[in-house]
Every structure is written in C-alpha cells, then in structure tokens.
C-alpha atoms as a PDB file:
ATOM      1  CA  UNK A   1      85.179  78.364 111.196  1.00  0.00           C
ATOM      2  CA  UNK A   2      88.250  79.924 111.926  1.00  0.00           C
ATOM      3  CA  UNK A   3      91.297  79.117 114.511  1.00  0.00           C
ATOM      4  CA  UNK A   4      90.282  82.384 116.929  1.00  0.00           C
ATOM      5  CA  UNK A   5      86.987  80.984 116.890  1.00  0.00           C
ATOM      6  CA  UNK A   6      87.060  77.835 118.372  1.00  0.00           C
ATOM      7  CA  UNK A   7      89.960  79.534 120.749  1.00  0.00           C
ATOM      8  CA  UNK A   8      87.107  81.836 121.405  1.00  0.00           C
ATOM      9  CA  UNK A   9      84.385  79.180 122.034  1.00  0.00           C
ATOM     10  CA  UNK A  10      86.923  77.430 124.430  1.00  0.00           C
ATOM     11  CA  UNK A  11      88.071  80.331 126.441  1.00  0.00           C
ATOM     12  CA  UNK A  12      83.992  81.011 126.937  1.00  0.00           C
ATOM     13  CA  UNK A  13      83.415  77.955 127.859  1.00  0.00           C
ATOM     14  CA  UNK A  14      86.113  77.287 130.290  1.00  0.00           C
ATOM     15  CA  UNK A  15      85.645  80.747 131.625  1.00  0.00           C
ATOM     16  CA  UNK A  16      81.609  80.038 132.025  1.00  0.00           C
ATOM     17  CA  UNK A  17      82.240  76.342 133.379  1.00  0.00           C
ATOM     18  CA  UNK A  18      84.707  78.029 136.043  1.00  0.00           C
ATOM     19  CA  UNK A  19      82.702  81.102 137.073  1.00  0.00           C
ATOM     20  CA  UNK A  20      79.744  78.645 137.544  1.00  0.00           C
ATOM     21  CA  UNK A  21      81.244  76.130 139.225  1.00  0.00           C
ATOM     22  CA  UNK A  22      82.562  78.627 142.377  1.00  0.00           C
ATOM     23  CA  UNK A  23      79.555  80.706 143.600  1.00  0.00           C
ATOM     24  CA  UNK A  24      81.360  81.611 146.527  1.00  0.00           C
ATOM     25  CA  UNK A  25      84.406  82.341 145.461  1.00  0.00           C
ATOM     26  CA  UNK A  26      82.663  85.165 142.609  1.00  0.00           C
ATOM     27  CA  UNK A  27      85.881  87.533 143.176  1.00  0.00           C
ATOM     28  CA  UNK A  28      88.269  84.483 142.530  1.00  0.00           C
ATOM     29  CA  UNK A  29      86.381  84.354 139.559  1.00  0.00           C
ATOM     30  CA  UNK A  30      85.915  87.543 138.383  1.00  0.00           C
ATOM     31  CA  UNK A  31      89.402  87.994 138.709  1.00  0.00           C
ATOM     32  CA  UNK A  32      90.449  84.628 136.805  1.00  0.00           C
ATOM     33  CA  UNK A  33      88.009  85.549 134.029  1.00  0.00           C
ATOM     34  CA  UNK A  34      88.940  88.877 133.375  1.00  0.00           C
ATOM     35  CA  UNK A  35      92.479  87.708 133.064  1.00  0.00           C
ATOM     36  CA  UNK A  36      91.468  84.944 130.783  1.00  0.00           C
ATOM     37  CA  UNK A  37      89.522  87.507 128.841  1.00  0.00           C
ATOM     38  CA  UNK A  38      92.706  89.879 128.635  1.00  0.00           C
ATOM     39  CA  UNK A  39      94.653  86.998 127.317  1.00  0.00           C
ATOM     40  CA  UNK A  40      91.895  86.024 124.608  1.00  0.00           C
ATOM     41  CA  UNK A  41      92.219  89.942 123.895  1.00  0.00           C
ATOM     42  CA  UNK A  42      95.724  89.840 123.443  1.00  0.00           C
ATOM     43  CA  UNK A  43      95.790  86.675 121.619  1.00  0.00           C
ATOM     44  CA  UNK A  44      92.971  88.228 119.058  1.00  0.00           C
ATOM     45  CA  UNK A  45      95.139  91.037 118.653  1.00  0.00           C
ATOM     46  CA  UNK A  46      98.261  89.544 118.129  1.00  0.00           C
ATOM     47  CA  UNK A  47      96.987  87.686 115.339  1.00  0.00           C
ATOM     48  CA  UNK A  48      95.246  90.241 113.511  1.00  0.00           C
ATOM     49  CA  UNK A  49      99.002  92.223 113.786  1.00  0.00           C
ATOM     50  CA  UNK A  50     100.210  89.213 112.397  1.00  0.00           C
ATOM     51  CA  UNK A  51      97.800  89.171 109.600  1.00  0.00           C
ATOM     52  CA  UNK A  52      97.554  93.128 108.951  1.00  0.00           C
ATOM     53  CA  UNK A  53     101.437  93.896 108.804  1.00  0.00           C
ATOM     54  CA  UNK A  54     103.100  91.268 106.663  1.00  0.00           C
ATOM     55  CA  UNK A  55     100.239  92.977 104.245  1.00  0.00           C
ATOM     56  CA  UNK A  56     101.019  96.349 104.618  1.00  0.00           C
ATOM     57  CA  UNK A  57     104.639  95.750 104.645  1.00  0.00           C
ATOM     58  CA  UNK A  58     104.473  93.877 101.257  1.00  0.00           C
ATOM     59  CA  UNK A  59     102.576  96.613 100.109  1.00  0.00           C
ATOM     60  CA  UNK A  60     105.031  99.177 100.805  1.00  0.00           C
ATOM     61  CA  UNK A  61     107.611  97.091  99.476  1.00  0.00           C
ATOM     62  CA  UNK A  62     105.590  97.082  96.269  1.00  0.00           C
ATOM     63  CA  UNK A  63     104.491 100.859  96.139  1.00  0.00           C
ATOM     64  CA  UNK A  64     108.363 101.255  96.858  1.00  0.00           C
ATOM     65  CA  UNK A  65     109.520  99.135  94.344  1.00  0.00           C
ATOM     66  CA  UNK A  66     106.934 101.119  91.791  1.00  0.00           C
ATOM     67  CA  UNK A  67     108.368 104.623  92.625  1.00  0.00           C
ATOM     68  CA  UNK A  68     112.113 103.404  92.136  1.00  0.00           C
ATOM     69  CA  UNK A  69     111.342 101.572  88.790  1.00  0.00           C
ATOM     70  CA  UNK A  70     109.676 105.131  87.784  1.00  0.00           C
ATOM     71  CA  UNK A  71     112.334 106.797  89.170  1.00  0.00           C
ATOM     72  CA  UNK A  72     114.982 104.921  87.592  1.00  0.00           C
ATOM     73  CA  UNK A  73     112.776 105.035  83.969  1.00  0.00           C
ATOM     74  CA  UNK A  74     112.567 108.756  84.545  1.00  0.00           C
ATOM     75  CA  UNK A  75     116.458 108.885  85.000  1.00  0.00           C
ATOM     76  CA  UNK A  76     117.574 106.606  82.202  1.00  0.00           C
ATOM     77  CA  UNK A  77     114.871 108.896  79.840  1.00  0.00           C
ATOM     78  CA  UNK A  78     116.767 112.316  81.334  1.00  0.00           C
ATOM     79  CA  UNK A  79     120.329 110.535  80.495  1.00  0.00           C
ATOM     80  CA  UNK A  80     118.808 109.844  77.111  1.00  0.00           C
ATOM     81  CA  UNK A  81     117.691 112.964  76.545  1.00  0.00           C
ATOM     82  CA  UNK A  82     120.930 114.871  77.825  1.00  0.00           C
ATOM     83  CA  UNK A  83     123.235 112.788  75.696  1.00  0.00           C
ATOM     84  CA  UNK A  84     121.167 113.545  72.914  1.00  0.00           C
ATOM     85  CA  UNK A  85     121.604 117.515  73.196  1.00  0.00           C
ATOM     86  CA  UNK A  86     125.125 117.215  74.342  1.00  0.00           C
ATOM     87  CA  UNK A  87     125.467 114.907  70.667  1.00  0.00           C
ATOM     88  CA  UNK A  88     123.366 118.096  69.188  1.00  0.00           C
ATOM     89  CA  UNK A  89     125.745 120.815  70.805  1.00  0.00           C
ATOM     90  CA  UNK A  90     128.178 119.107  69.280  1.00  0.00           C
ATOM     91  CA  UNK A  91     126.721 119.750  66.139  1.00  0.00           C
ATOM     92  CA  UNK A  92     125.954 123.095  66.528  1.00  0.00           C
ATOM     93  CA  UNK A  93     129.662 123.945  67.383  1.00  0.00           C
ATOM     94  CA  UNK A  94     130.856 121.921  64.309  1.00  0.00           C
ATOM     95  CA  UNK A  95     128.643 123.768  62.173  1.00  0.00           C
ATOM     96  CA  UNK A  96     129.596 127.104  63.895  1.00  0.00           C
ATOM     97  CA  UNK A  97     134.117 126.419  63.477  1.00  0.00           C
ATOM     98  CA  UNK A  98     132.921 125.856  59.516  1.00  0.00           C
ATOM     99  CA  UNK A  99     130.684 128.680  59.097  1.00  0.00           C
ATOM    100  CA  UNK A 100     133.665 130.919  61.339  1.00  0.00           C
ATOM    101  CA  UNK A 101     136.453 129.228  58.640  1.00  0.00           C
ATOM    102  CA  UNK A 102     134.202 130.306  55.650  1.00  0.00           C
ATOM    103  CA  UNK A 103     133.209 133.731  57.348  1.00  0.00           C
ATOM    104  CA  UNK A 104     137.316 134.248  58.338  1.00  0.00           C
ATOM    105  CA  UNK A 105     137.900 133.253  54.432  1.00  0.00           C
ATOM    106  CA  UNK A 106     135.557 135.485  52.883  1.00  0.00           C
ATOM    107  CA  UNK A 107     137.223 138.089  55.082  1.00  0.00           C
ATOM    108  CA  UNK A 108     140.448 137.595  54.014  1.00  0.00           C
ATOM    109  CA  UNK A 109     139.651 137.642  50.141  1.00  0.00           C
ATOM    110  CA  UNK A 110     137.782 140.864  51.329  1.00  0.00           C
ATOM    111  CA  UNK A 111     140.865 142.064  52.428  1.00  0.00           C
ATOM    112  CA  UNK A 112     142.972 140.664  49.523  1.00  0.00           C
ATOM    113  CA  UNK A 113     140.393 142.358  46.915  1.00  0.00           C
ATOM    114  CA  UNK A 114     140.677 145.752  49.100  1.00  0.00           C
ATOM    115  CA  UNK A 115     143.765 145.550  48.724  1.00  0.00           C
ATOM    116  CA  UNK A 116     144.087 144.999  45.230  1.00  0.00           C
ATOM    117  CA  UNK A 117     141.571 148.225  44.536  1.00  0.00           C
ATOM    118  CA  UNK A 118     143.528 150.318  46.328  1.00  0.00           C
ATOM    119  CA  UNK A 119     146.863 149.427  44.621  1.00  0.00           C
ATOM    120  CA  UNK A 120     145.011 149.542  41.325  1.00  0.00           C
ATOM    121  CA  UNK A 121     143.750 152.851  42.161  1.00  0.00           C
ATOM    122  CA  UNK A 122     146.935 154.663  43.156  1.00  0.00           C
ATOM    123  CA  UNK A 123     148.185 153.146  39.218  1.00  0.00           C
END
C-alpha cells in the first residue's frame, strides 16, 4: 500500500538476502542488519514526525486563532458596553446640573419669599 511499506518490504528483503548469503561472516551481518534496521527505524519515524506535526501545528494555529477571535469579540462587546455607560453617565450628570439649577432656583425664591414674610411682618 503505502510508501514505508514497500521501503519496509525492501529493507527486509535486502537485509534477509544479505544475512543469508554470508553464513560465515554472521557478525558482519548482524552488525549490517541492525544498522539497516536502525535506519528503517529512523526513516519510519521521521515520517510519522512529518505527518503528526504539520497536524498539530495547524491545529494550534486554529485553536489559537479561535481564542483571539473570542478574545477580540469579548473586547469589542466590553468597549461596547463601556461606551454605552460612559454615554449613560453622561446622562445622569445632565439630568443631575438641571435638577441642581431647579433645586438652587427653588432655593432662591425660598429665600426671596422669606424674605418678603419677614419684611411684611415687621410692617
């Protein structure tokens, strides 16, 4: 099926013809087919790194990419909502100067009509 595989069947098979072919010479061969082996090793490994961590990386770039576009929606929603109460304090002191003008008003026809009761009085 796959690429490794038939690099798998032909390592075996070279490694098999070799150790056959040189009876006599079984620590020669030993030796050559365990360093065959530990390149078929490495060579499996590689390519399973090469196949695991373009996969994880794109999926941290996409579970990165999630949290920042939450992030960022969480932050424009906070901006939002602040300029909406700063735009409601606003308000609020508005409404607070006009009732102070009508409360400073009512005191000084207060005063004015205190006044006037007193200098009516002393009449």
């Amino acid at each position: 099926g796959s690429p490794l595989d038939a690099s798998s069947a032909a390592a075996a098979a070279a490694v098999g013809a070799y150790a056959w072919d040189a009876p006599r010479d079984s620590d020669e061969a030993l030796a050559n087919y365990g360093m065959q082996l530990r390149a078929w090793v490495d060579l499996q490994v590689d390519a399973r790194l090469q196949q695991a961590f373009p996969k994880l990386l794109d999926s941290e770039l996409a579970t990165t990419r999630r949290d920042f576009a939450a992030a960022r929606s969480d932050c424009l929603a906070a901006i939002e909502i602040a300029e909406r109460v700063e735009g409601e304090g606003r308000k609020v002191a508005e409404a607070q100067a006009k009732l102070l003008a009508v409360v400073e008003g009512i005191s000084d026809e207060l005063a004015r009509v205190k006044a006037s009761v007193s200098a009516s009085q002393q009449f």
